[in-house]
Amino acid sequence: MAEIVLDNVVKRYPDGALAVDNFNLEIADGEFIILVGPSGCGKSTTLNMVAGLEDITQGELRIDGQVVNDKAPKDRDIAMVFQSYALYPHMTVGENMGFPLKLAKVDKSTIQKKVHEAAEMLELTQHLDRKPSNLSGGQRQRVAMGRAIVRQPKAFLMDEPLSNLDAKLRVQMRTQVSRIQKTLGTTTLYVTHDQTEAMTLGDRVVVMRGGIVQQIGSPQHLYDHPANLFVAGFIGSPSMNFVPGRLEGDGIVSALGEARLPDRIRQALERGNGSRDVILGVRPEDFEDARINGDKPGGRFSAPIDVVESMGSDLYAYFTLRGDVASSAELDDLAKDTGNDLHTDGTAMTARLDPTARIRQGDNVELWYNTDKLHIFDAESGRNLVGGDSQSAANAGTGR
Amino acid sequence: MSTQADLSRPAGGGHDADEEAVAIARKRASEGKKAEAKLGMMLCAPAALVMVAVMAYPIAYAFWLSLFRADLRTPDQNEFVGLSNYVTVLSSPIWWTAFGVTAFITVVSVILELVLGMLLAIVMHRTIIGRGLVRTSALVPYAIVTVVAAFSWRFAWSQDLGWLAGSSAPLTDRWSSIAIIILAEVWKTVPFMALLLMAGLALVPEDLHKAAAMDGGSAWQRFWMITVPLVMPSILVAVLFRTLDAFRVFDNIFVLTSGANETSSVSMVAYNNLIRGLNLGIGSTMSVLIFITIAIIAVVFTKLFGAAAPGSDEGGRR
Ligand SMILES: Nc1ncnc2c1ncn2[C@@H]1O[C@H](COP(=O)(O)OP(=O)(O)OP(=O)(O)O)[C@@H](O)[C@H]1O
Ligand SMILES: [Mg+2]
């Protein structure tokens, strides 16, 4: 078990591509850290640098206080789980799992004991003599985990370990990964695309974009206080709704109508002295049917509902706001990642309402939104002008 | 047709009907398969005929000839002698010397080719800069006609003339001649070996190397414990090809020594008897013996293939 520190780490590939820029992160002993971000943002590159599979162009990587920039992977005592599982096809499951120990010249009986322990934990005992090619995807994934576990390394690195599994298995394995990590208490750095994994697994989440860390913090912290538009849009599903707006006097004017801002937000805005042009962010659950919420303070507007989906516990209402669309490089990046980069006129919005709201498709409904939970971003820089913290502040705390 | 009869029967016992339906389905399927097999045969037939004409016939004819005393210098005295040609050849020291030389050249040159070919394959596989140039230049020796290359080697090793020989005359001594023959063989075929092995290396996923590195393997351990087992099928194919080729070694010896100082290979001896000596019986016998030896080598290797396919679960599913 170990503490891992990335100190201003930079990766530039020989072809000139800057994959990771100035990465700073202190991982405490036993912590579970998640790296998320859209495709190509440098997650795997970061992981590979920690593993020793890629050279570090600049900066320092320390494990337990020791600089390991120039150490070979085998001397770092770190185990890695690959997206492809990377099982050795010519070895049985047992041999695969025991391979790191065999290389470490552990004696045969100890290897066998440890492999059996790990196999029991992963429910692989009856498969130990089979070849990987005869296993199901989930079983292969567990063998890959087993190979990482048996040698009790200082840390686990996992690069999208569950992304080749189908949805149901992924949920199952997710809890298993979490349980294993809790039981062993091994420092873990976990790369994923899947934001449910990011929210549920990690002690802290690192959101990356284009090789640059956007924000580091606990999942709840990122959800409640995103540092910028990108994090706000990336964390949460369905994602936050964005609407362009203008600050005027004590209130804000946008396609969501005119609303008075609560004192807390106003004070924060005054301190920030940003421009008057902003982008409003509203989480789907911060909308409500105006009839239900009655006179509660907040904004009100009406919109024709395009689609209603009832999920039992919640009711999702989709509607489109006419007028300007919030646009920024960050939002474009997000749209590209989710494949939603078709430009329609108007802003597609999602509201998560109480199931008792009696709303039907095609209705023109008056909706209420919670101005207390409003996120306000600078239209130009994308910075959160209200609740978001700066990156350095998030870096300081280890979140444990 | 019987299906007609089956359909007309009362659908009484459901179980019976089921079994019959299965039987019919099976029959239909097998009829389809049969038709397909027939078509396959017909499509293969022309190629098979050509093979028979150019290969099976000469082989059979050589075998037939080997049972006769047949000497073109005395064509009137042809006579069926059974296996006595085989007795003659197999009890001749010339044959066994040549066999020994051939086996020696084969084993040594294939081992050298495998080692050097693997090195070259890894270099070609790993080079990033100038990959095309490296690969092309490595293949140059293979592109040169063997006889031309052999003449170059002969000049290079000629006393007082060659740049490699100086004042020595290595081609006049048995062991140095054999060494030069092996050198010429190895030089020429390492690129071929490397090419086959490189195709195998390309099949080993990069993630496996990374995983093995993470598991604590040094480069040497990764090579022996991951690369070699996974490339084994390619290694076996390459070694088989080269063994078969090397065992028939002819042109290098013909040019370099003409078989002087007991450096003849079995092919040289067969050629000398068959073409130079016009002794069809003995020459054919030798050809048949070479053929049999090569067949044995091929069978042994193909047996090894079965055991070497990685990822196969010999135990089967449980
Ligand atoms: N070997 C390489 N040479 C040059 N550029 C590379 C190399 N590997 C990755 N890159 C570039 O570095 C950037 C980061 O790549 P990386 O693989 O780390 O992304 P990622 O976040 O893991 O993406 P994904 O989620 O798709 O796996 C990308 O822009 C990629 O094109
Ligand atoms: Mg990746």
mmCIF file of N, CA and C and ligand atoms in Angstrom, chain A residues 13 15 17 19 38-45 54 160 193, ligand 1:
data_model
loop_
_atom_site.group_PDB
_atom_site.id
_atom_site.type_symbol
_atom_site.label_atom_id
_atom_site.label_comp_id
_atom_site.label_asym_id
_atom_site.label_seq_id
_atom_site.Cartn_x
_atom_site.Cartn_y
_atom_site.Cartn_z
ATOM 1 N N TYR A 13 3.987 13.293 -26.335
ATOM 2 C CA TYR A 13 4.392 12.149 -27.145
ATOM 3 C C TYR A 13 5.436 12.578 -28.164
ATOM 4 N N ASP A 15 5.529 12.464 -31.186
ATOM 5 C CA ASP A 15 5.007 13.158 -32.369
ATOM 6 C C ASP A 15 4.532 14.570 -32.040
ATOM 7 N N ALA A 17 2.306 15.497 -29.711
ATOM 8 C CA ALA A 17 0.999 15.633 -29.068
ATOM 9 C C ALA A 17 1.166 15.800 -27.561
ATOM 10 N N ALA A 19 -0.357 15.211 -24.342
ATOM 11 C CA ALA A 19 -1.466 14.378 -23.877
ATOM 12 C C ALA A 19 -1.884 14.728 -22.455
ATOM 13 N N PRO A 38 -13.734 12.790 -21.251
ATOM 14 C CA PRO A 38 -14.109 12.272 -22.565
ATOM 15 C C PRO A 38 -12.948 11.533 -23.218
ATOM 16 N N SER A 39 -13.239 10.849 -24.298
ATOM 17 C CA SER A 39 -12.224 10.079 -25.003
ATOM 18 C C SER A 39 -11.064 10.978 -25.441
ATOM 19 N N GLY A 40 -9.858 10.469 -25.262
ATOM 20 C CA GLY A 40 -8.689 11.209 -25.723
ATOM 21 C C GLY A 40 -8.229 12.313 -24.798
ATOM 22 N N CYS A 41 -8.732 12.349 -23.562
ATOM 23 C CA CYS A 41 -8.362 13.457 -22.676
ATOM 24 C C CYS A 41 -7.093 13.154 -21.896
ATOM 25 N N GLY A 42 -6.532 11.966 -22.061
ATOM 26 C CA GLY A 42 -5.255 11.666 -21.413
ATOM 27 C C GLY A 42 -5.361 10.792 -20.174
ATOM 28 N N LYS A 43 -6.474 10.120 -19.998
ATOM 29 C CA LYS A 43 -6.634 9.270 -18.815
ATOM 30 C C LYS A 43 -5.673 8.087 -18.856
ATOM 31 N N SER A 44 -5.708 7.354 -19.978
ATOM 32 C CA SER A 44 -4.831 6.179 -20.076
ATOM 33 C C SER A 44 -3.380 6.602 -20.013
ATOM 34 N N THR A 45 -3.069 7.717 -20.640
ATOM 35 C CA THR A 45 -1.691 8.190 -20.631
ATOM 36 C C THR A 45 -1.224 8.427 -19.193
ATOM 37 N N GLU A 54 4.751 4.356 -19.855
ATOM 38 C CA GLU A 54 5.076 5.534 -20.662
ATOM 39 C C GLU A 54 6.052 6.387 -19.860
ATOM 40 N N GLU A 160 -10.357 1.322 -17.507
ATOM 41 C CA GLU A 160 -11.684 0.916 -17.976
ATOM 42 C C GLU A 160 -11.882 -0.593 -17.864
ATOM 43 N N HIS A 193 -14.974 5.747 -18.234
ATOM 44 C CA HIS A 193 -15.723 6.601 -19.121
ATOM 45 C C HIS A 193 -17.089 6.823 -18.532
HETATM 46 N N1 LIG C 1 1.457 6.615 -28.688
HETATM 47 C C1 LIG C 1 0.925 7.823 -28.901
HETATM 48 N N2 LIG C 1 1.532 8.706 -29.722
HETATM 49 C C2 LIG C 1 1.007 9.937 -29.920
HETATM 50 N N3 LIG C 1 -0.117 10.381 -29.355
HETATM 51 C C3 LIG C 1 -0.775 9.555 -28.536
HETATM 52 C C4 LIG C 1 -0.299 8.233 -28.264
HETATM 53 N N4 LIG C 1 -1.150 7.636 -27.403
HETATM 54 C C5 LIG C 1 -2.120 8.542 -27.161
HETATM 55 N N5 LIG C 1 -1.905 9.687 -27.835
HETATM 56 C C6 LIG C 1 -2.732 10.893 -27.785
HETATM 57 O O1 LIG C 1 -2.777 11.363 -26.459
HETATM 58 C C7 LIG C 1 -4.083 11.775 -26.102
HETATM 59 C C8 LIG C 1 -4.557 11.054 -24.867
HETATM 60 O O2 LIG C 1 -4.711 9.692 -25.148
HETATM 61 P P1 LIG C 1 -5.220 8.658 -24.061
HETATM 62 O O3 LIG C 1 -5.087 7.308 -24.634
HETATM 63 O O4 LIG C 1 -4.534 8.913 -22.782
HETATM 64 O O5 LIG C 1 -6.756 9.044 -23.943
HETATM 65 P P2 LIG C 1 -7.869 8.436 -22.999
HETATM 66 O O6 LIG C 1 -8.297 9.527 -22.097
HETATM 67 O O7 LIG C 1 -7.397 7.193 -22.358
HETATM 68 O O8 LIG C 1 -9.026 8.133 -24.018
HETATM 69 P P3 LIG C 1 -10.033 6.896 -24.074
HETATM 70 O O9 LIG C 1 -11.104 7.204 -23.112
HETATM 71 O O10 LIG C 1 -10.516 6.923 -25.470
HETATM 72 O O11 LIG C 1 -9.264 5.671 -23.742
HETATM 73 C C9 LIG C 1 -4.953 11.530 -27.322
HETATM 74 O O12 LIG C 1 -5.145 12.752 -27.971
HETATM 75 C C10 LIG C 1 -4.151 10.600 -28.181
HETATM 76 O O13 LIG C 1 -4.370 10.866 -29.532
#
